[in-house]
CSV table of C-alpha atoms in Angstrom, one decimal:
chain,number,residue,atom,x,y,z
A,233,MET,CA,-0.3,0.3,0.1
A,234,ASP,CA,0.7,3.5,-1.1
A,235,LYS,CA,2.4,5.5,1.9
A,236,HIS,CA,0.0,8.9,2.0
A,237,PRO,CA,1.6,11.9,1.8
A,238,LEU,CA,0.1,13.9,4.9
A,239,ARG,CA,-0.5,11.0,6.9
A,240,TRP,CA,1.4,12.7,9.6
A,241,TRP,CA,-0.8,16.1,9.2
A,242,ALA,CA,-3.6,13.5,9.9
A,243,LEU,CA,-1.5,11.7,12.4
A,244,ALA,CA,-1.3,15.0,14.6
A,245,VAL,CA,-5.3,15.5,14.1
A,246,ALA,CA,-5.9,11.9,15.5
A,247,VAL,CA,-3.0,12.6,18.3
A,248,LEU,CA,-5.6,16.0,18.7
A,249,ALA,CA,-8.4,13.8,19.0
A,250,VAL,CA,-6.9,11.8,22.1
A,251,PHE,CA,-5.7,14.3,23.8
A,252,VAL,CA,-8.7,16.3,24.0
A,253,ASP,CA,-10.8,12.6,25.0
A,254,MET,CA,-8.2,12.3,27.5
A,255,VAL,CA,-8.6,16.1,28.9
A,256,ASP,CA,-12.6,15.3,28.9
A,257,ASN,CA,-12.4,12.9,30.9
A,258,GLN,CA,-10.4,14.5,33.2
A,259,ILE,CA,-11.6,18.1,32.9
A,260,VAL,CA,-14.9,17.7,34.7
A,261,THR,CA,-13.4,16.5,38.5
A,262,VAL,CA,-12.7,19.9,39.6
A,263,ALA,CA,-15.5,21.7,38.2
A,264,LEU,CA,-18.2,19.6,39.9
A,265,PRO,CA,-18.3,21.5,43.5
A,266,THR,CA,-19.0,24.9,41.1
A,267,ILE,CA,-21.9,22.6,39.2
A,268,GLN,CA,-23.3,21.7,41.8
A,269,GLN,CA,-24.4,25.7,42.8
A,270,HIS,CA,-25.7,26.5,40.0
A,271,LEU,CA,-27.7,23.4,38.8
A,272,GLY,CA,-28.4,23.1,42.7
A,273,THR,CA,-28.0,19.1,41.9
A,274,GLY,CA,-27.6,16.3,44.1
A,275,GLU,CA,-24.8,14.4,45.5
A,276,ALA,CA,-26.1,11.2,42.4
A,277,ALA,CA,-25.6,13.5,39.8
A,278,LEU,CA,-21.9,14.7,41.0
A,279,GLN,CA,-21.3,11.0,40.5
A,280,TRP,CA,-23.2,10.6,37.3
A,281,ILE,CA,-21.6,13.8,35.9
A,282,SER,CA,-18.2,12.2,36.6
A,283,ALA,CA,-19.1,8.4,35.8
A,284,GLY,CA,-21.2,9.4,32.8
A,285,TYR,CA,-18.9,10.0,30.3
A,286,ALA,CA,-16.3,6.9,31.7
A,287,LEU,CA,-19.6,4.3,30.9
A,288,GLY,CA,-20.8,5.7,27.9
A,289,PHE,CA,-16.8,5.4,26.5
A,290,ALA,CA,-16.0,1.9,28.0
A,291,LEU,CA,-20.0,0.8,26.5
A,292,THR,CA,-18.8,1.7,22.4
A,293,LEU,CA,-15.2,0.9,22.7
A,294,ILE,CA,-15.9,-3.2,21.9
A,295,THR,CA,-17.6,-2.5,19.2
A,296,GLY,CA,-15.7,1.1,18.0
A,297,GLY,CA,-12.7,-0.9,16.4
A,298,ARG,CA,-15.0,-3.3,13.8
A,299,LEU,CA,-17.5,-0.5,13.1
A,300,GLY,CA,-14.1,1.2,12.0
A,301,ASP,CA,-13.5,-2.5,10.1
A,302,ARG,CA,-17.1,-2.2,8.2
A,303,TYR,CA,-17.2,1.6,7.6
A,304,GLY,CA,-13.7,2.5,7.2
A,305,ARG,CA,-11.7,4.5,9.9
A,306,LYS,CA,-11.7,7.9,8.3
A,307,ALA,CA,-16.1,7.7,8.6
A,308,LEU,CA,-15.9,6.2,12.2
A,309,PHE,CA,-13.3,9.0,13.3
A,310,VAL,CA,-15.7,11.8,12.1
A,311,THR,CA,-18.8,10.3,13.2
A,312,GLY,CA,-17.0,10.1,16.4
A,313,MET,CA,-15.4,13.3,17.1
A,314,ALA,CA,-19.2,15.1,15.5
A,315,ILE,CA,-20.7,13.6,18.4
A,316,PHE,CA,-18.3,14.6,21.3
A,317,THR,CA,-17.9,18.1,19.6
A,318,ALA,CA,-22.2,18.4,19.5
A,319,SER,CA,-22.7,16.7,22.9
A,320,SER,CA,-19.7,19.5,24.4
A,321,LEU,CA,-22.1,21.8,22.7
A,322,VAL,CA,-24.9,20.8,24.7
A,323,ALA,CA,-22.9,20.3,27.8
A,324,GLY,CA,-22.1,24.3,27.9
A,325,ILE,CA,-25.3,25.1,27.6
A,326,ALA,CA,-27.3,22.6,29.6
A,327,PRO,CA,-30.3,24.5,31.2
A,328,ASN,CA,-31.1,20.9,33.9
A,329,VAL,CA,-28.3,18.3,35.8
A,330,GLY,CA,-30.6,15.6,33.3
A,331,VAL,CA,-29.5,17.1,30.2
A,332,LEU,CA,-25.4,18.0,30.9
A,333,ILE,CA,-25.4,13.9,32.4
A,334,ALA,CA,-26.9,12.8,28.5
A,335,ALA,CA,-24.7,15.5,27.2
A,336,ARG,CA,-21.3,13.2,29.4
A,337,VAL,CA,-22.4,9.7,28.7
A,338,ALA,CA,-22.9,10.8,24.6
A,339,GLN,CA,-19.6,12.6,24.6
A,340,GLY,CA,-18.3,9.2,26.0
A,341,ILE,CA,-20.0,7.5,23.4
A,342,GLY,CA,-19.0,9.6,20.9
A,343,SER,CA,-15.1,9.2,22.2
A,344,GLY,CA,-15.5,5.2,21.9
A,345,LEU,CA,-16.0,5.4,18.5
A,346,MET,CA,-13.3,7.6,17.5
A,347,VAL,CA,-10.3,7.2,19.5
A,348,PRO,CA,-9.9,2.6,19.0
A,349,GLN,CA,-8.9,4.0,14.7
A,350,VAL,CA,-6.2,5.6,16.0
A,351,LEU,CA,-3.9,2.7,16.6
A,352,SER,CA,-5.9,1.3,13.5
A,353,PHE,CA,-4.2,4.4,11.7
A,354,ILE,CA,-1.1,3.8,12.6
A,355,HIS,CA,-0.5,0.3,12.5
A,356,ALA,CA,-2.3,1.2,8.6
A,357,GLU,CA,-0.3,3.8,7.6
A,358,PHE,CA,3.2,3.8,8.8
A,359,ASP,CA,6.0,0.9,8.2
A,360,ASP,CA,7.9,-0.5,10.4
A,361,THR,CA,10.3,2.4,10.4
A,362,GLU,CA,8.1,5.2,11.1
A,363,ARG,CA,5.6,3.1,13.4
A,364,PRO,CA,7.9,4.3,16.6
A,365,LYS,CA,8.0,8.0,16.3
A,366,ALA,CA,4.4,7.4,15.3
A,367,MET,CA,3.4,5.7,18.9
A,368,ALA,CA,5.7,7.7,21.0
A,369,LEU,CA,3.3,11.1,20.1
A,370,PHE,CA,0.2,9.0,20.0
A,371,ALA,CA,1.3,7.3,23.3
A,372,ALA,CA,2.2,11.4,25.0
A,373,ALA,CA,-1.5,12.7,23.9
A,374,PHE,CA,-2.3,10.5,27.6
A,375,PRO,CA,-0.2,12.1,30.8
A,376,LEU,CA,0.1,15.7,28.7
A,377,GLY,CA,-4.0,15.1,28.9
A,378,GLY,CA,-4.0,13.5,32.2
A,379,LEU,CA,-2.0,16.9,33.2
A,380,ALA,CA,-3.9,19.1,31.1
A,381,GLY,CA,-7.5,18.1,32.3
A,382,PRO,CA,-8.0,19.3,35.9
A,383,LEU,CA,-5.4,22.9,35.6
A,384,LEU,CA,-7.5,23.6,32.5
A,385,GLY,CA,-10.7,22.2,34.4
A,386,GLY,CA,-9.3,25.2,37.3
A,387,VAL,CA,-8.4,27.0,34.8
A,388,LEU,CA,-11.5,27.6,33.1
A,389,THR,CA,-13.4,27.7,36.1
A,390,GLU,CA,-12.4,29.9,38.0
A,391,ALA,CA,-11.2,32.7,34.8
A,392,ASN,CA,-15.3,32.9,34.0
A,393,LEU,CA,-14.8,33.7,30.4
A,394,PHE,CA,-17.3,35.8,28.9
A,395,GLU,CA,-19.6,35.1,32.4
A,396,SER,CA,-19.2,31.1,31.0
A,397,GLY,CA,-18.2,29.6,34.5
A,398,TRP,CA,-18.3,26.1,34.6
A,399,ARG,CA,-19.7,25.8,30.8
A,400,ALA,CA,-16.3,26.8,29.4
A,401,ILE,CA,-15.0,23.8,30.1
A,402,PHE,CA,-17.1,21.9,27.7
A,403,LEU,CA,-17.9,24.9,25.3
A,404,VAL,CA,-13.5,24.9,24.6
A,405,ASN,CA,-14.3,21.8,23.2
A,406,LEU,CA,-15.6,23.2,19.9
A,407,PRO,CA,-13.2,25.4,18.2
A,408,ILE,CA,-10.9,22.0,18.8
A,409,GLY,CA,-13.3,19.5,18.2
A,410,LEU,CA,-14.2,21.7,14.5
A,411,LEU,CA,-10.2,21.9,13.7
A,412,ALA,CA,-9.8,18.0,14.3
A,413,LEU,CA,-12.9,17.6,11.9
A,414,VAL,CA,-11.5,19.4,9.7
A,415,GLY,CA,-8.5,18.1,9.5
A,416,ALA,CA,-9.6,14.4,9.4
A,417,LEU,CA,-11.3,15.1,5.9
A,418,VAL,CA,-8.3,17.1,4.5
A,419,ALA,CA,-5.7,15.1,5.7
A,420,MET,CA,-7.2,11.0,6.7
A,421,PRO,CA,-6.9,8.8,3.8
A,422,ARG,CA,-10.0,6.7,2.6
A,423,ARG,CA,-8.9,3.4,2.5
A,424,PRO,CA,-10.9,0.1,1.7
A,425,ARG,CA,-13.0,-1.4,3.8
A,426,ALA,CA,-11.0,-4.6,6.0
A,427,ALA,CA,-13.7,-6.1,6.4
A,428,MET,CA,-17.5,-7.3,7.2
A,429,HIS,CA,-17.8,-7.8,10.8
A,430,ARG,CA,-21.2,-8.1,12.0
A,431,ILE,CA,-22.3,-5.8,15.3
A,432,ASP,CA,-23.1,-8.5,17.7
A,433,GLN,CA,-26.3,-6.2,19.1
A,434,GLY,CA,-27.4,-8.9,21.2
A,435,GLY,CA,-24.5,-8.7,23.3
A,436,LEU,CA,-23.8,-4.8,23.5
A,437,ALA,CA,-27.7,-5.4,24.8
A,438,LEU,CA,-27.0,-7.6,27.4
A,439,LEU,CA,-23.9,-5.8,28.2
A,440,THR,CA,-25.3,-2.3,28.2
A,441,ALA,CA,-28.6,-3.4,30.1
A,442,GLY,CA,-26.6,-5.3,33.1
A,443,LEU,CA,-24.0,-2.6,33.6
A,444,PHE,CA,-26.9,-0.2,33.8
A,445,ALA,CA,-29.1,-2.3,36.6
A,446,ILE,CA,-25.8,-2.4,38.7
A,447,PHE,CA,-24.4,1.5,38.0
A,448,TYR,CA,-28.2,3.0,38.4
A,449,PRO,CA,-28.7,1.8,42.0
A,450,LEU,CA,-24.9,1.8,43.0
A,451,VAL,CA,-25.1,5.7,42.1
A,452,GLN,CA,-28.8,6.2,43.2
A,453,GLY,CA,-29.8,3.8,46.0
A,454,ARG,CA,-28.4,5.7,48.7
A,455,GLU,CA,-30.7,9.3,47.8
A,456,LEU,CA,-33.2,7.2,47.8
A,457,GLY,CA,-33.2,4.8,51.0
A,458,TRP,CA,-31.9,1.9,49.4
A,459,PRO,CA,-36.0,0.5,48.5
A,460,ALA,CA,-36.3,-3.1,48.0
A,461,TRP,CA,-36.2,-2.5,43.8
A,462,THR,CA,-32.8,-1.4,43.9
A,463,ILE,CA,-31.6,-4.3,45.5
A,464,ALA,CA,-33.4,-6.1,43.0
A,465,LEU,CA,-32.5,-4.5,40.5
A,466,LEU,CA,-28.4,-5.2,41.6
A,467,VAL,CA,-29.3,-8.6,41.7
A,468,ALA,CA,-30.6,-9.0,38.3
A,469,GLY,CA,-27.9,-7.0,37.1
A,470,VAL,CA,-25.9,-9.4,38.2
A,471,LEU,CA,-27.8,-11.9,36.1
A,472,VAL,CA,-27.9,-10.5,33.0
A,473,LEU,CA,-24.2,-10.1,33.1
A,474,GLY,CA,-24.3,-13.9,33.5
A,475,LEU,CA,-26.2,-14.5,30.6
A,476,PHE,CA,-24.6,-12.0,28.9
A,477,ALA,CA,-21.2,-14.3,29.0
A,478,TYR,CA,-23.4,-17.1,28.3
A,479,GLN,CA,-24.4,-15.7,25.1
A,480,GLN,CA,-21.1,-14.5,23.7
A,481,ARG,CA,-20.3,-18.5,23.9
A,482,ARG,CA,-22.7,-19.5,22.3
A,483,LEU,CA,-22.7,-16.9,19.8
A,484,ALA,CA,-18.3,-18.0,18.9
A,485,GLN,CA,-19.7,-21.9,19.6
A,486,ASN,CA,-21.8,-21.0,16.5
A,487,GLY,CA,-19.6,-19.6,14.2
A,488,GLY,CA,-20.4,-15.5,15.2
A,489,GLU,CA,-18.5,-13.0,16.3
A,490,PRO,CA,-19.0,-12.4,19.6
A,491,LEU,CA,-17.8,-8.7,21.5
A,492,ILE,CA,-15.5,-11.0,23.5
A,493,ALA,CA,-14.0,-13.7,22.9
A,494,PRO,CA,-15.0,-16.7,24.8
A,495,GLU,CA,-11.2,-18.0,24.1
A,496,LEU,CA,-9.1,-15.0,25.7
A,497,LEU,CA,-10.4,-16.4,29.2
A,498,LYS,CA,-7.5,-19.3,28.1
A,499,TYR,CA,-4.7,-17.0,28.8
A,500,ARG,CA,-4.0,-16.7,32.9
A,501,SER,CA,-2.1,-13.6,32.2
A,502,LEU,CA,-4.9,-11.7,30.7
A,503,VAL,CA,-7.7,-13.2,33.4
A,504,ALA,CA,-5.9,-12.2,36.2
A,505,GLY,CA,-4.4,-8.9,34.4
A,506,GLN,CA,-8.1,-7.8,34.4
A,507,ALA,CA,-9.2,-8.7,37.7
A,508,VAL,CA,-6.0,-6.5,39.5
A,509,MET,CA,-6.5,-3.6,36.9
A,510,PHE,CA,-9.7,-3.6,37.7
A,511,CYS,CA,-9.4,-3.5,41.4
A,512,VAL,CA,-6.2,-0.6,40.5
A,513,ASN,CA,-8.3,1.7,38.7
A,514,THR,CA,-11.7,1.2,41.2
A,515,ALA,CA,-9.1,2.4,44.0
A,516,VAL,CA,-7.9,5.6,42.0
A,517,GLY,CA,-11.7,6.6,42.0
A,518,VAL,CA,-11.2,7.8,45.2
A,519,PHE,CA,-9.9,11.1,43.5
A,520,PHE,CA,-13.2,12.1,43.5
A,521,VAL,CA,-14.1,12.5,46.9
A,522,LEU,CA,-11.0,13.7,47.8
A,523,THR,CA,-11.5,16.6,44.8
A,524,LEU,CA,-14.7,17.5,46.9
A,525,HIS,CA,-13.0,17.3,50.3
A,526,LEU,CA,-11.0,19.7,49.3
A,527,GLN,CA,-13.2,22.1,47.8
A,528,LEU,CA,-16.1,21.5,49.7
A,529,GLY,CA,-14.7,20.6,53.0
A,530,LEU,CA,-12.0,23.0,53.2
A,531,GLY,CA,-12.2,25.8,50.4
A,532,PHE,CA,-10.1,25.5,48.3
A,533,SER,CA,-10.7,27.4,44.8
A,534,PRO,CA,-11.3,24.8,41.7
A,535,LEU,CA,-7.2,25.6,40.4
A,536,HIS,CA,-5.7,24.9,43.6
A,537,ALA,CA,-7.8,21.7,43.8
A,538,ALA,CA,-6.6,21.3,40.8
A,539,LEU,CA,-2.8,22.4,41.1
A,540,THR,CA,-2.7,19.9,44.1
A,541,PHE,CA,-2.6,16.5,41.8
A,542,VAL,CA,0.0,17.7,39.3
A,543,PRO,CA,2.8,16.0,41.9
A,544,ALA,CA,0.3,12.8,40.9
A,545,THR,CA,0.5,13.4,37.2
A,546,VAL,CA,4.5,13.9,37.5
A,547,GLY,CA,4.7,10.5,39.5
A,548,ILE,CA,2.7,8.9,36.5
A,549,VAL,CA,4.9,9.2,34.4
A,550,VAL,CA,7.8,8.3,36.1
A,551,GLY,CA,5.9,5.0,37.0
A,552,ASN,CA,5.4,4.5,32.9
A,553,VAL,CA,9.3,4.8,32.5
A,554,LEU,CA,10.4,2.8,34.9
A,555,ALA,CA,7.1,0.4,34.1
A,556,MET,CA,8.9,0.1,30.8
A,557,ARG,CA,12.0,-0.8,31.7
A,558,MET,CA,11.4,-3.0,34.3
A,559,ALA,CA,8.1,-4.5,34.6
A,560,ALA,CA,8.3,-7.7,31.4
A,561,ARG,CA,12.0,-8.7,33.5
A,562,ILE,CA,10.5,-8.6,37.4
A,563,GLY,CA,7.2,-9.6,36.7
A,564,ARG,CA,4.6,-9.8,39.1
A,565,ALA,CA,6.9,-9.0,42.0
A,566,PHE,CA,7.2,-5.5,40.0
A,567,THR,CA,3.3,-5.0,39.9
A,568,ALA,CA,2.7,-6.2,43.5
A,569,ALA,CA,5.7,-3.4,44.6
A,570,GLY,CA,3.7,-0.7,42.5
A,571,ILE,CA,0.3,-1.5,44.5
A,572,VAL,CA,2.0,-1.1,48.1
A,573,VAL,CA,3.2,1.9,46.8
A,574,LEU,CA,-0.5,2.9,45.8
A,575,LEU,CA,-1.9,1.7,49.2
A,576,VAL,CA,0.5,3.0,51.6
A,577,SER,CA,0.0,6.7,49.7
A,578,VAL,CA,-3.6,6.7,49.7
A,579,ALA,CA,-3.7,5.4,53.3
A,580,ALA,CA,-1.2,8.3,54.1
A,581,MET,CA,-3.4,11.2,52.6
A,582,ALA,CA,-6.0,9.4,54.7
A,583,GLY,CA,-3.6,10.0,57.9
A,584,LEU,CA,-2.8,13.3,56.8
A,585,VAL,CA,-6.8,14.0,56.3
A,586,VAL,CA,-7.6,13.4,59.4
A,587,TRP,CA,-3.9,14.4,61.4
A,588,ARG,CA,-3.9,18.3,59.8
A,589,GLY,CA,-8.1,18.8,59.7
A,590,THR,CA,-8.8,21.9,58.0
A,591,ASP,CA,-5.2,22.8,58.0
A,592,LEU,CA,-4.5,20.0,55.4
A,593,GLY,CA,-2.4,21.8,52.4
A,594,SER,CA,-1.5,21.0,49.1
A,595,LEU,CA,2.1,20.8,50.6
A,596,ALA,CA,1.3,18.2,52.6
A,597,LEU,CA,-0.6,16.3,50.0
A,598,ALA,CA,2.3,16.9,47.9
A,599,LEU,CA,5.3,13.7,48.7
A,600,PRO,CA,1.0,10.9,49.0
A,601,ALA,CA,1.1,12.2,45.9
A,602,VAL,CA,3.4,11.8,44.2
A,603,GLY,CA,3.5,8.0,46.0
A,604,LEU,CA,-0.1,7.6,44.0
A,605,GLY,CA,0.8,8.8,40.8
A,606,LEU,CA,3.8,6.7,40.8
A,607,GLY,CA,1.8,3.4,41.8
A,608,MET,CA,-0.7,4.1,39.5
A,609,GLY,CA,1.8,4.1,36.6
A,610,THR,CA,4.3,1.1,37.5
A,611,VAL,CA,0.9,-1.2,38.3
A,612,LEU,CA,-0.9,-0.1,34.7
A,613,GLY,CA,2.1,0.1,32.9
A,614,SER,CA,3.2,-3.7,34.1
A,615,LEU,CA,-0.3,-4.5,33.9
A,616,MET,CA,-0.5,-3.2,29.9
A,617,GLY,CA,2.4,-5.7,29.1
A,618,ALA,CA,1.5,-8.1,31.6
A,619,SER,CA,-2.3,-9.2,30.2
A,620,LEU,CA,-1.3,-8.8,26.5
A,621,SER,CA,2.3,-11.3,26.9
A,622,GLU,CA,0.0,-14.8,26.0
A,623,VAL,CA,-2.5,-13.6,23.6
A,624,PRO,CA,-2.0,-14.5,20.0
A,625,ALA,CA,-1.5,-11.7,17.6
A,626,ARG,CA,-5.1,-12.7,15.7
A,627,LEU,CA,-6.4,-11.9,19.0
A,628,ALA,CA,-4.7,-8.9,20.2
A,629,GLY,CA,-7.5,-6.5,18.8
A,630,SER,CA,-10.1,-7.9,21.3
A,631,ALA,CA,-8.0,-8.4,23.9
A,632,SER,CA,-6.6,-4.5,23.9
A,633,GLY,CA,-10.5,-3.8,23.9
A,634,LEU,CA,-11.1,-5.4,26.8
A,635,VAL,CA,-8.2,-4.1,29.0
A,636,ASN,CA,-9.3,-0.2,28.0
A,637,THR,CA,-12.6,-1.3,28.6
A,638,THR,CA,-12.1,-2.8,32.0
A,639,MET,CA,-9.9,0.4,33.2
A,640,GLN,CA,-13.3,2.9,31.9
A,641,LEU,CA,-15.8,0.4,33.5
A,642,ALA,CA,-13.8,0.6,36.7
A,643,THR,CA,-13.5,4.4,37.0
A,644,ALA,CA,-17.4,4.7,36.4
A,645,THR,CA,-17.1,1.8,38.8
A,646,GLY,CA,-14.9,3.4,41.4
A,647,ILE,CA,-16.5,7.2,41.2
A,648,ALA,CA,-19.9,5.7,42.2
A,649,LEU,CA,-18.6,3.6,44.8
A,650,PHE,CA,-17.3,6.1,46.2
A,651,GLY,CA,-19.2,8.6,46.0
A,652,THR,CA,-22.1,6.4,47.1
A,653,VAL,CA,-19.9,5.7,50.6
A,654,PHE,CA,-18.4,9.1,51.1
A,655,PHE,CA,-22.2,10.4,51.0
A,656,GLY,CA,-23.8,8.1,52.8
A,657,ARG,CA,-20.6,9.0,56.2
A,658,LEU,CA,-20.7,12.7,55.2
A,659,HIS,CA,-23.7,12.7,58.7
A,660,GLY,CA,-23.7,16.8,59.5
A,661,GLY,CA,-21.2,18.0,57.4
A,662,ASP,CA,-18.2,15.9,58.7
A,663,PHE,CA,-15.9,15.7,56.2
A,664,THR,CA,-12.4,14.8,57.5
A,665,ALA,CA,-14.5,10.9,59.1
A,666,ALA,CA,-16.4,10.7,55.5
A,667,THR,CA,-13.1,11.6,53.4
A,668,ALA,CA,-11.2,9.1,55.1
A,669,GLY,CA,-13.4,6.9,56.2
A,670,THR,CA,-13.6,6.5,52.1
A,671,MET,CA,-10.0,6.4,51.8
A,672,LEU,CA,-10.0,3.5,53.7
A,673,VAL,CA,-12.4,1.6,51.8
A,674,SER,CA,-10.0,2.1,48.7
A,675,VAL,CA,-6.9,0.5,50.7
A,676,GLY,CA,-9.3,-2.5,50.7
A,677,VAL,CA,-10.0,-2.6,47.7
A,678,LEU,CA,-6.1,-2.3,47.2
A,679,VAL,CA,-4.6,-5.2,49.4
A,680,VAL,CA,-7.7,-7.5,47.3
A,681,ALA,CA,-5.7,-6.6,44.8
A,682,LEU,CA,-2.4,-6.9,45.7
A,683,ALA,CA,-3.9,-10.4,46.7
A,684,LEU,CA,-4.9,-10.7,43.4
A,685,THR,CA,-1.1,-10.6,41.9
A,686,ALA,CA,-0.3,-14.2,42.9
A,687,ALA,CA,-2.4,-15.7,40.0
A,688,LEU,CA,-0.2,-13.4,37.2
A,689,PRO,CA,2.6,-14.8,35.5
A,690,LYS,CA,5.8,-15.0,37.3
A,691,VAL,CA,7.8,-13.2,34.3
A,692,SER,CA,6.0,-12.1,31.4
A,693,SER,CA,6.4,-14.4,28.9
A,694,ALA,CA,6.8,-11.4,26.2
A,695,SER,CA,6.7,-8.1,25.8
A,696,LYS,CA,4.4,-6.3,23.7
A,697,VAL,CA,3.1,-3.3,23.2
A,698,PRO,CA,-0.1,-2.1,24.8
A,699,GLU,CA,-2.7,-1.0,22.6
A,700,PHE,CA,-4.0,1.4,23.9
A,701,ALA,CA,-7.9,3.1,23.3
A,702,GLY,CA,-8.4,5.9,25.6
């Protein structure tokens, strides 16, 4: 296949899209108290605003790649970016919290359609000599977006540009989205479709219904007083997910194309890696609570709260570098060590919340924040390689989709779980007790993750480049 003359310009557009996705995943966190004040939202709504994006993203990731094969990478990228940009406009002008939550879910869906096309584009358009540089540019979007998201959210919320307040964090996506759309239309090549994959609509419906049946009562149950139907819905959600697993296996046996290939369950490194990854990503959802504590409990401004998290981002970058150099050689011991660092850091933060009380400042949190980021970077970086180490090349795409979906679902689960625990303990406005107690629950989840590392391979059998999807 001939090299497309505008492939590097097209890559710049694709990397910009990934950067915006990472920014939008993080940007809303520091603005939540301001949104609550202006829209008069309930506590559960704050969880939906933050988790809705990750949930929409997760539900679309698995099918996004196959839709790209069916209708073309360029078409899906443009469609996803158009949905993302339009829903950003809706979020920016949302008259009430219901519209805002729906727009956040739509943003996630747009990203889920768009982001999987980027890796496919890199692998298809760049040869072996160019691909490492292209992958490096792609990978750089993740830490940069993670750093820029909270900072940009704090700056825009506090700046109150044109009296827009918190709405600016969504409206800023409009010029970027339009630029990316024009760039994609001009620079991205339109290639012949690779395959005509069928979309497992039945599996997608079961997966969506099962996850909704679990997440809705988990987020709303406390606010509603846990009526019997919320418990019944939780149980039904688990049963529906069991039915989904059965349907996927039957579809594969009959020669169909399931969303998640049951064959992947044969690979211990993948299954164990996903279990550990889910626990770790769930545990770090406690950042949602810490942000509320800093602003609502201690009176931090949005920008002050955002700056408090900068050391964690530095730790993530260092942890990723260490994982790339050491994880494959050391194996599960490296992952376990990273979880210990993460666990100790969260416990230290909980201790500081109690010890310093209303005198808690950003400087006191700096060292455990670095440790938290370092633990996240080492653990997630090592698990990416370990999870894919035994998977054959023909299943790499399916496995990559599963890995990234696990990360997004865990993010949504962490926000739902810790938000419920935090608001449930917030009696009489005692933020110190509520925040410290919630962080100890996070420590408990990390203890489970540490125990699960025993199921990981001692040393990775291969050193594979992880395929990210946002």
